[in-house]
XYZ file of C-alpha atoms in Angstrom:
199
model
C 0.000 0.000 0.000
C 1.545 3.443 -0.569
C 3.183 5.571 2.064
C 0.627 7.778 3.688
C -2.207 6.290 2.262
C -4.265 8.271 5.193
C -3.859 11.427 2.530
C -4.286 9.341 -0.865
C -7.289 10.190 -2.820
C -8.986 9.909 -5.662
C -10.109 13.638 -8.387
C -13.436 14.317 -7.018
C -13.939 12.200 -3.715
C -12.880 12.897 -0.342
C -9.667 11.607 0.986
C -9.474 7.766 1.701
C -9.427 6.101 5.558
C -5.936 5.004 6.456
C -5.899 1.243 5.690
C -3.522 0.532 8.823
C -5.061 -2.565 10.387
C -6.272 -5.960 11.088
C -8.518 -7.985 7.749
C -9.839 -11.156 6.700
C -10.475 -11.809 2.735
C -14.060 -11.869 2.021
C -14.155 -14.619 -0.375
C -17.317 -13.419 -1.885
C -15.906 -10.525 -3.387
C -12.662 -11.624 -3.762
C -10.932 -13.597 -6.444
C -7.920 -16.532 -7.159
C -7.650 -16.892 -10.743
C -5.225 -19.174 -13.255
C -4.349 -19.307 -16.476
C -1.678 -20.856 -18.564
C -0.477 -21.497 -21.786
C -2.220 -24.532 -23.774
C -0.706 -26.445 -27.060
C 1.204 -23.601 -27.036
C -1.569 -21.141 -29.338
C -3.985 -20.136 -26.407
C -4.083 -19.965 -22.877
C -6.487 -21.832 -20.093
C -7.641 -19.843 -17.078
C -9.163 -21.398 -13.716
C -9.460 -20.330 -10.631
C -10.059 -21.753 -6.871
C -13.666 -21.273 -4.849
C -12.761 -21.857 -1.400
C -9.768 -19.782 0.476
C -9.818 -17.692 3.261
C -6.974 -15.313 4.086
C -5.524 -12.635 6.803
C -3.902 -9.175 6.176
C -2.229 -7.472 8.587
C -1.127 -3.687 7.396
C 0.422 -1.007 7.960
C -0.259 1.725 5.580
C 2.587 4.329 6.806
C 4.941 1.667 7.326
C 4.423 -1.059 4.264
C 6.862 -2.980 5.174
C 5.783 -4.124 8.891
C 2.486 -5.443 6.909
C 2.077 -9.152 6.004
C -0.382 -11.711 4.838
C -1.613 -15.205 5.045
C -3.472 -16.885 2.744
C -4.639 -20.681 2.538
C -6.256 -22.246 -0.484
C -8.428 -25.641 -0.905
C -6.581 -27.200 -3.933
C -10.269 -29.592 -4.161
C -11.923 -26.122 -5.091
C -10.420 -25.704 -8.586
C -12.514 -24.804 -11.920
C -11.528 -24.169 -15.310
C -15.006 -25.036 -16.487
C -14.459 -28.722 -17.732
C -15.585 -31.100 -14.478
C -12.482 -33.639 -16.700
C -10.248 -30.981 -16.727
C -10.630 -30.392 -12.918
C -10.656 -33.866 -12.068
C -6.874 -34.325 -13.610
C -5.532 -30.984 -12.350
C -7.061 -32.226 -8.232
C -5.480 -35.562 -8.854
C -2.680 -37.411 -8.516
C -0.623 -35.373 -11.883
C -1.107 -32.041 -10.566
C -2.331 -31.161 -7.064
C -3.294 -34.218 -5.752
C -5.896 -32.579 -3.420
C -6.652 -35.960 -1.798
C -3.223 -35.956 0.319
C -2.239 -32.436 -0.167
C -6.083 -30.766 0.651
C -4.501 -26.727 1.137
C -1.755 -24.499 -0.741
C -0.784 -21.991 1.782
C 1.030 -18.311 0.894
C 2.942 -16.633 3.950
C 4.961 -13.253 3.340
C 8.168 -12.239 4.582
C 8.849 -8.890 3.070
C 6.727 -5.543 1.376
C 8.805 -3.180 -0.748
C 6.799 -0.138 -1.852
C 8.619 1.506 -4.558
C 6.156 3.964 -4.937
C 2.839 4.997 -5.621
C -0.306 2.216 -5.123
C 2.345 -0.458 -6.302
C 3.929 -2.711 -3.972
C 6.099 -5.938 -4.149
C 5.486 -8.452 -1.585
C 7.646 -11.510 -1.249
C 6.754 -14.930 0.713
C 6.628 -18.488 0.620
C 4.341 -20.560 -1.147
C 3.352 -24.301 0.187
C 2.286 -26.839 -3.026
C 2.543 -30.524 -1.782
C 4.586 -29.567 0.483
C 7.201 -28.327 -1.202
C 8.015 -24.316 -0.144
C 9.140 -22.297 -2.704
C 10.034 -18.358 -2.551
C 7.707 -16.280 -4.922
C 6.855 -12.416 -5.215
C 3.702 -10.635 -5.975
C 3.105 -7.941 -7.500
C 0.212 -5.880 -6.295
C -1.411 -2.413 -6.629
C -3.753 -0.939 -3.719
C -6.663 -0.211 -4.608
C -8.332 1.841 -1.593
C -10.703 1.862 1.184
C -14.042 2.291 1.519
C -17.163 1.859 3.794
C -19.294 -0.717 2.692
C -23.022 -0.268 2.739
C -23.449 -2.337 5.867
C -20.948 -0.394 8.111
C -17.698 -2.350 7.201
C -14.663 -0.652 6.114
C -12.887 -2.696 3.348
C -9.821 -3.167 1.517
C -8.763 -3.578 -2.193
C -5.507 -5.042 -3.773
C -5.201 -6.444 -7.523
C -2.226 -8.916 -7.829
C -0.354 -11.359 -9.978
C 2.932 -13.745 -10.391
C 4.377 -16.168 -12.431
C 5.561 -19.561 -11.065
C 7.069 -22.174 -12.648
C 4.949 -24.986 -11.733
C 7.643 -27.530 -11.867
C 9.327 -26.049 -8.651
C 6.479 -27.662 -6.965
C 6.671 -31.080 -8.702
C 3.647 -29.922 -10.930
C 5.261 -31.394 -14.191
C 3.343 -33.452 -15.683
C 3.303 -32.814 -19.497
C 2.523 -34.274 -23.332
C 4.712 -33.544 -26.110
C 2.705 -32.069 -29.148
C 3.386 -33.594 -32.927
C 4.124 -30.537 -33.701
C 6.628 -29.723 -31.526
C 6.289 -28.201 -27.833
C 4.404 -29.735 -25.339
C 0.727 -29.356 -24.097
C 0.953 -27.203 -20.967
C 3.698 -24.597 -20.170
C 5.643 -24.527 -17.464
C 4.736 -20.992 -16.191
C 1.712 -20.091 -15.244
C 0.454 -16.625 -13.868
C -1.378 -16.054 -10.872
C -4.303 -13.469 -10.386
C -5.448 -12.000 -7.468
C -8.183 -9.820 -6.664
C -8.865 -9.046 -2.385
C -11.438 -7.225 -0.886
C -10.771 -7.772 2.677
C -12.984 -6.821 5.690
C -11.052 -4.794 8.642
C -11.404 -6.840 11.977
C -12.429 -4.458 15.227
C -10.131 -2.308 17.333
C -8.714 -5.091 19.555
C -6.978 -6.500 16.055
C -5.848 -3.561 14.986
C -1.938 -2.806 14.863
């Protein structure tokens, strides 16, 4: 989030509330999206339905905020029930043994503006791998039932053979089926806990 975001604001509104404090992701509104390159002419995007995720944040001191997110691997959809099934098994996720893919941080660099870099460690199958995001704030606001919220738009792109994801088919044509990187979309709208969470 930017440095004093307490006096960010947007041509012809009011200032925004300073975003320093305690959140959960509001899965409703939020989003964890896929896509990657297919036979190597289009790309296939997905996306997860269950996760559930804190923020904690600091918005004059970026770098003292950090976030935890945990994802059902079982809740995938690219829109193909076939597709799904082989991505949640054995090849790919295998969300029978390994039910959650977990994202910690461990640093926030805020070069400037609403962008942001944050760096952490994602958990596939149990493997932990070091990957960065990068995200852009995208402001606070009071909800129509009281809540103050959140907004961040995000994205990354992992090599999914770092994580033993590497199953593959080479094409006649040359290439194989599925690429190895695949980018990561995220969209948060996070709801701000009460006082006693607060920073």
């Amino acid at each position: 989030m930017p440095r004093n975001c307490a006096e960010t604001t947007v041509p012809g509104t009011r200032p925004q509330a300073e975003p320093t404090g305690a959140y959960v992701i509001d899965p409703l509104h939020s989003a964890v999206g896929f896509s990657v390159r297919h036979a190597m002419v289009t790309r296939v995007r997905g996306g997860f339905t269950a996760f559930e995720g804190f923020l904690r944040l600091d918005g004059l001191r970026p770098a003292r905020s950090e976030a935890h997110v945990s994802v059902q691997t079982g809740s995938l959809t690219t829109g193909l029930p076939a597709r799904d099934s082989h991505i949640t098994g054995p090849d790919f996720l295998d969300s029978a043994t390994f039910p959650l893919m977990v994202f910690r941080s461990t640093a926030v660099a805020s070069p400037g503006g609403n962008g942001f870099r944050m760096a952490g460690n994602l958990t596939i199958k149990d493997i932990e791998r070091p990957v960065h995001l990068d995200l852009a704030y995208g402001g606070t606001a009071r909800d129509p039932g009281g809540q103050w919220r959140v907004g961040f738009e995000g994205s990354a792109t992992l090599r999914r053979s770092d994580w033993g994801l590497d199953w593959n088919v080479p094409l006649q044509t040359g290439g194989v089926l599925l690429s190895d990187k695949v980018r990561l979309e995220l969209s948060v709208s996070a709801l701000r806990l009460g006082p006693e969470a607060a920073l």
